Amino acid sequence: KNQVEQSPQSLIILEGKNCTLQCNYTVSPFSNLRWYKQDTGRGPVSLTIMTFSENTKSNGRYTATLDADTKQSSLHITASQLSDSASYICVVSAEAGTALIFGKGTTLSVSS
Amino acid sequence: GAVVSQHPSWVICKSGTSVKIECRSLDFQATTMFWYRQFPKQSLMLMATSNEGSKATYEQGVEKDKFLINHASLTLSTLTVTSAHPEDSSFYICSAGTGNKGYTFGSGTRLTVV
């Protein structure tokens, strides 16, 4: 069964600190993996997308890694800001252009 | 590029009425659009997949007669919630894309049925 599991479910950190979110998946055949940021009451916004051959992708303070062998991905946030408070969703695409499998997300709260 | 506009961003309607939500791809053509609903603190749940010019494919458990989807052009898909009831209150999100460009999400519509 195609599944995407994220951990932790929620996380609270102090402003300026770094954090890492985890995503494990069992999706086959694998096409790509995306990380999205979803602010409360808004649609998800894409942060990174990685295909099978990519193992690192950065977008500003966000760095995603992918280990296709172990089927694990992480999203590292550097020097967190209050505006980083949101839900971070890992989404795996099974087969090009078709099904998306969503993780339940990690809720990040950054406090001052 | 790849902007998806979704309207309205929120709507309150009376029980028994119908509500239409629009999803537009502004700077690209979307051969496939997806409609999701999301309950508080839950993941997005796919409701249906629509391809331009053909009938939508609904996920198991989603009533096609209640959630009417029309994808009449490569830039517009609409979701109509018919005879809305309070249990239909949710956050509805569309996404649009093509096979090689991936997916972009709309900003979502908060529906409240009173």
Short mmCIF file of C-alpha atoms in Angstrom, two decimals:
data_model
loop_
_atom_site.label_atom_id
_atom_site.label_comp_id
_atom_site.label_asym_id
_atom_site.label_seq_id
_atom_site.Cartn_x
_atom_site.Cartn_y
_atom_site.Cartn_z
CA LYS A 1 0.00 0.00 0.00
CA ASN A 2 1.33 3.44 -0.95
CA GLN A 3 1.90 5.46 2.19
CA VAL A 4 3.72 8.56 3.32
CA GLU A 5 4.49 8.98 6.99
CA GLN A 6 5.85 12.12 8.57
CA SER A 7 7.42 12.78 11.90
CA PRO A 8 7.19 14.44 14.25
CA GLN A 9 3.50 15.27 14.17
CA SER A 10 4.22 18.63 15.73
CA LEU A 11 7.27 20.59 16.76
CA ILE A 12 7.93 23.74 18.74
CA ILE A 13 11.24 25.56 18.40
CA LEU A 14 12.68 28.92 19.31
CA GLU A 15 13.24 31.55 16.68
CA GLY A 16 16.69 31.27 15.16
CA LYS A 17 17.06 27.56 15.81
CA ASN A 18 17.34 24.86 13.17
CA CYS A 19 15.04 21.87 12.81
CA THR A 20 14.65 18.78 10.68
CA LEU A 21 11.40 17.15 9.61
CA GLN A 22 11.24 13.54 8.47
CA CYS A 23 9.30 11.76 5.76
CA ASN A 24 9.28 8.01 5.09
CA TYR A 25 7.41 6.58 2.16
CA THR A 26 6.41 3.29 0.65
CA VAL A 27 5.37 4.37 -2.82
CA SER A 28 6.01 2.40 -5.95
CA PRO A 29 6.76 3.16 -8.67
CA PHE A 30 8.33 6.35 -7.37
CA SER A 31 8.27 9.45 -9.52
CA ASN A 32 9.13 12.41 -7.31
CA LEU A 33 8.91 13.78 -3.79
CA ARG A 34 7.80 17.26 -2.86
CA TRP A 35 7.77 19.29 0.28
CA TYR A 36 5.02 21.86 0.71
CA LYS A 37 4.45 24.58 3.27
CA GLN A 38 0.83 25.18 4.19
CA ASP A 39 -0.11 28.21 6.25
CA THR A 40 -3.35 27.95 8.21
CA GLY A 41 -6.32 28.50 5.93
CA ARG A 42 -4.20 28.62 2.79
CA GLY A 43 -3.31 26.22 0.02
CA PRO A 44 0.02 24.38 0.04
CA VAL A 45 3.00 26.15 -1.50
CA SER A 46 5.79 24.12 -3.06
CA LEU A 47 9.20 24.29 -1.40
CA THR A 48 11.19 21.61 -3.21
CA ILE A 49 10.72 18.78 -5.65
CA MET A 50 13.17 15.92 -6.09
CA THR A 51 13.31 13.06 -8.50
CA PHE A 52 14.91 9.66 -7.99
CA SER A 53 18.39 10.81 -8.98
CA GLU A 54 18.49 13.91 -6.77
CA ASN A 55 19.52 13.65 -3.14
CA THR A 56 19.65 17.30 -2.10
CA LYS A 57 17.67 20.36 -3.07
CA SER A 58 17.76 23.77 -1.45
CA ASN A 59 15.36 26.68 -1.48
CA GLY A 60 16.68 29.50 0.65
CA ARG A 61 16.70 28.35 4.27
CA TYR A 62 14.99 25.09 3.32
CA THR A 63 17.08 22.08 2.36
CA ALA A 64 15.48 18.79 1.42
CA THR A 65 17.29 15.48 1.18
CA LEU A 66 16.21 12.25 -0.43
CA ASP A 67 17.52 8.74 0.03
CA ALA A 68 15.75 6.69 -2.58
CA ASP A 69 17.30 3.47 -1.30
CA THR A 70 15.87 3.78 2.19
CA LYS A 71 12.85 5.74 0.94
CA GLN A 72 13.43 8.57 3.36
CA SER A 73 13.42 12.31 2.98
CA SER A 74 14.09 15.16 5.34
CA LEU A 75 13.42 18.87 5.30
CA HIS A 76 15.92 20.99 7.19
CA ILE A 77 15.03 24.53 8.14
CA THR A 78 17.91 26.80 9.04
CA ALA A 79 17.72 29.84 11.30
CA SER A 80 13.97 29.56 11.77
CA GLN A 81 11.75 32.60 11.66
CA LEU A 82 8.32 33.24 13.14
CA SER A 83 6.89 33.10 9.61
CA ASP A 84 8.05 29.50 9.31
CA SER A 85 5.19 28.50 11.61
CA ALA A 86 3.04 26.32 9.36
CA SER A 87 2.27 22.76 8.41
CA TYR A 88 4.90 21.05 6.26
CA ILE A 89 3.59 18.34 4.01
CA CYS A 90 5.55 15.63 2.26
CA VAL A 91 3.95 14.50 -0.99
CA VAL A 92 5.12 11.59 -3.10
CA SER A 93 4.09 11.17 -6.69
CA ALA A 94 3.53 7.63 -7.89
CA GLU A 95 4.04 7.48 -11.65
CA ALA A 96 4.64 10.64 -13.60
CA GLY A 97 1.73 13.05 -13.57
CA THR A 98 -0.80 10.92 -11.76
CA ALA A 99 -1.46 9.95 -8.17
CA LEU A 100 -0.19 12.06 -5.28
CA ILE A 101 0.19 10.49 -1.86
CA PHE A 102 0.10 13.01 0.97
CA GLY A 103 1.66 12.75 4.36
CA LYS A 104 -0.35 14.09 7.29
CA GLY A 105 2.11 16.90 7.77
CA THR A 106 4.25 18.24 10.59
CA THR A 107 2.97 21.30 12.37
CA LEU A 108 5.86 23.61 13.17
CA SER A 109 5.52 26.41 15.67
CA VAL A 110 8.32 28.92 15.94
CA SER A 111 8.22 31.05 19.06
CA SER A 112 10.15 34.15 20.04
CA GLY B 1 4.98 30.95 -13.38
CA ALA B 2 2.44 28.23 -12.68
CA VAL B 3 -0.10 30.27 -10.76
CA VAL B 4 -3.44 28.79 -9.77
CA SER B 5 -6.20 31.13 -8.69
CA GLN B 6 -9.06 29.81 -6.60
CA HIS B 7 -12.23 31.74 -5.79
CA PRO B 8 -13.87 32.50 -3.52
CA SER B 9 -11.43 32.26 -0.64
CA TRP B 10 -14.30 31.83 1.77
CA VAL B 11 -18.05 31.47 1.53
CA ILE B 12 -20.92 31.10 3.95
CA CYS B 13 -24.14 29.62 2.64
CA LYS B 14 -27.45 28.41 3.97
CA SER B 15 -28.19 24.73 4.24
CA GLY B 16 -29.82 23.43 1.06
CA THR B 17 -28.24 25.93 -1.30
CA SER B 18 -25.50 25.29 -3.84
CA VAL B 19 -22.05 26.81 -3.94
CA LYS B 20 -19.66 27.02 -6.87
CA ILE B 21 -15.88 27.19 -6.43
CA GLU B 22 -13.63 28.14 -9.31
CA CYS B 23 -10.08 27.06 -9.99
CA ARG B 24 -8.14 28.79 -12.74
CA SER B 25 -4.65 28.25 -14.08
CA LEU B 26 -3.48 31.75 -14.92
CA ASP B 27 -0.33 31.29 -16.94
CA PHE B 28 -0.40 27.72 -18.13
CA GLN B 29 -2.79 25.18 -19.50
CA ALA B 30 -3.88 22.48 -17.10
CA THR B 31 -4.87 19.23 -18.68
CA THR B 32 -5.56 17.74 -15.28
CA MET B 33 -7.06 19.36 -12.20
CA PHE B 34 -7.64 17.88 -8.78
CA TRP B 35 -10.05 18.77 -6.03
CA TYR B 36 -9.29 18.11 -2.39
CA ARG B 37 -10.98 18.72 0.90
CA GLN B 38 -9.20 19.17 4.15
CA PHE B 39 -10.63 18.96 7.66
CA PRO B 40 -8.88 20.74 10.53
CA LYS B 41 -5.49 19.24 11.33
CA GLN B 42 -5.98 16.58 8.69
CA SER B 43 -4.16 15.88 5.46
CA LEU B 44 -5.60 16.77 2.09
CA MET B 45 -8.05 14.17 0.83
CA LEU B 46 -8.46 13.77 -2.90
CA MET B 47 -12.07 14.07 -3.96
CA ALA B 48 -11.85 13.85 -7.71
CA THR B 49 -9.65 14.16 -10.75
CA SER B 50 -10.86 16.00 -13.80
CA ASN B 51 -9.40 16.03 -17.26
CA GLU B 52 -10.30 18.77 -19.70
CA GLY B 53 -13.22 17.78 -21.87
CA SER B 54 -14.09 14.57 -20.08
CA LYS B 55 -15.96 13.45 -16.99
CA ALA B 56 -14.30 13.68 -13.63
CA THR B 57 -13.10 10.59 -11.82
CA TYR B 58 -14.34 10.54 -8.25
CA GLU B 59 -12.65 8.86 -5.33
CA GLN B 60 -14.47 6.17 -3.46
CA GLY B 61 -17.03 7.58 -1.08
CA VAL B 62 -17.37 10.95 -2.85
CA GLU B 63 -20.87 11.56 -4.18
CA LYS B 64 -20.61 12.69 -7.78
CA ASP B 65 -24.13 14.08 -7.78
CA LYS B 66 -23.37 16.20 -4.75
CA PHE B 67 -19.96 17.47 -5.83
CA LEU B 68 -20.32 18.45 -9.46
CA ILE B 69 -17.07 19.04 -11.28
CA ASN B 70 -16.76 20.72 -14.63
CA HIS B 71 -13.46 21.12 -16.49
CA ALA B 72 -14.69 22.78 -19.65
CA SER B 73 -11.42 24.44 -20.64
CA LEU B 74 -7.69 24.03 -20.13
CA THR B 75 -7.67 26.91 -17.65
CA LEU B 76 -10.84 26.49 -15.61
CA SER B 77 -12.35 23.84 -13.41
CA THR B 78 -15.33 24.35 -11.15
CA LEU B 79 -16.59 22.43 -8.15
CA THR B 80 -20.24 22.88 -7.23
CA VAL B 81 -21.40 21.67 -3.85
CA THR B 82 -25.10 21.01 -4.36
CA SER B 83 -27.69 21.09 -1.59
CA ALA B 84 -24.99 21.89 0.91
CA HIS B 85 -25.33 20.73 4.51
CA PRO B 86 -23.34 21.65 7.60
CA GLU B 87 -21.28 18.46 7.30
CA ASP B 88 -20.02 19.77 3.95
CA SER B 89 -18.31 22.61 5.77
CA SER B 90 -14.62 22.17 5.05
CA PHE B 91 -11.59 23.63 3.33
CA TYR B 92 -11.61 22.85 -0.38
CA ILE B 93 -8.41 23.09 -2.40
CA CYS B 94 -7.76 22.60 -6.08
CA SER B 95 -4.55 21.83 -7.83
CA ALA B 96 -3.70 22.03 -11.46
CA GLY B 97 -0.93 20.66 -13.54
CA THR B 98 0.36 18.77 -16.47
CA GLY B 99 2.40 15.61 -16.45
CA ASN B 100 5.77 17.29 -16.86
CA LYS B 101 5.20 20.50 -14.94
CA GLY B 102 3.94 19.00 -11.78
CA TYR B 103 1.27 20.48 -9.59
CA THR B 104 0.40 23.88 -8.21
CA PHE B 105 -2.24 24.38 -5.56
CA GLY B 106 -4.85 27.06 -5.29
CA SER B 107 -5.16 29.10 -2.13
CA GLY B 108 -8.20 27.17 -0.95
CA THR B 109 -11.83 27.95 -0.19
CA ARG B 110 -13.27 27.85 3.30
CA LEU B 111 -16.90 26.72 3.04
CA THR B 112 -19.20 27.17 5.99
CA VAL B 113 -22.75 25.89 5.72
CA VAL B 114 -25.15 27.25 8.31
#
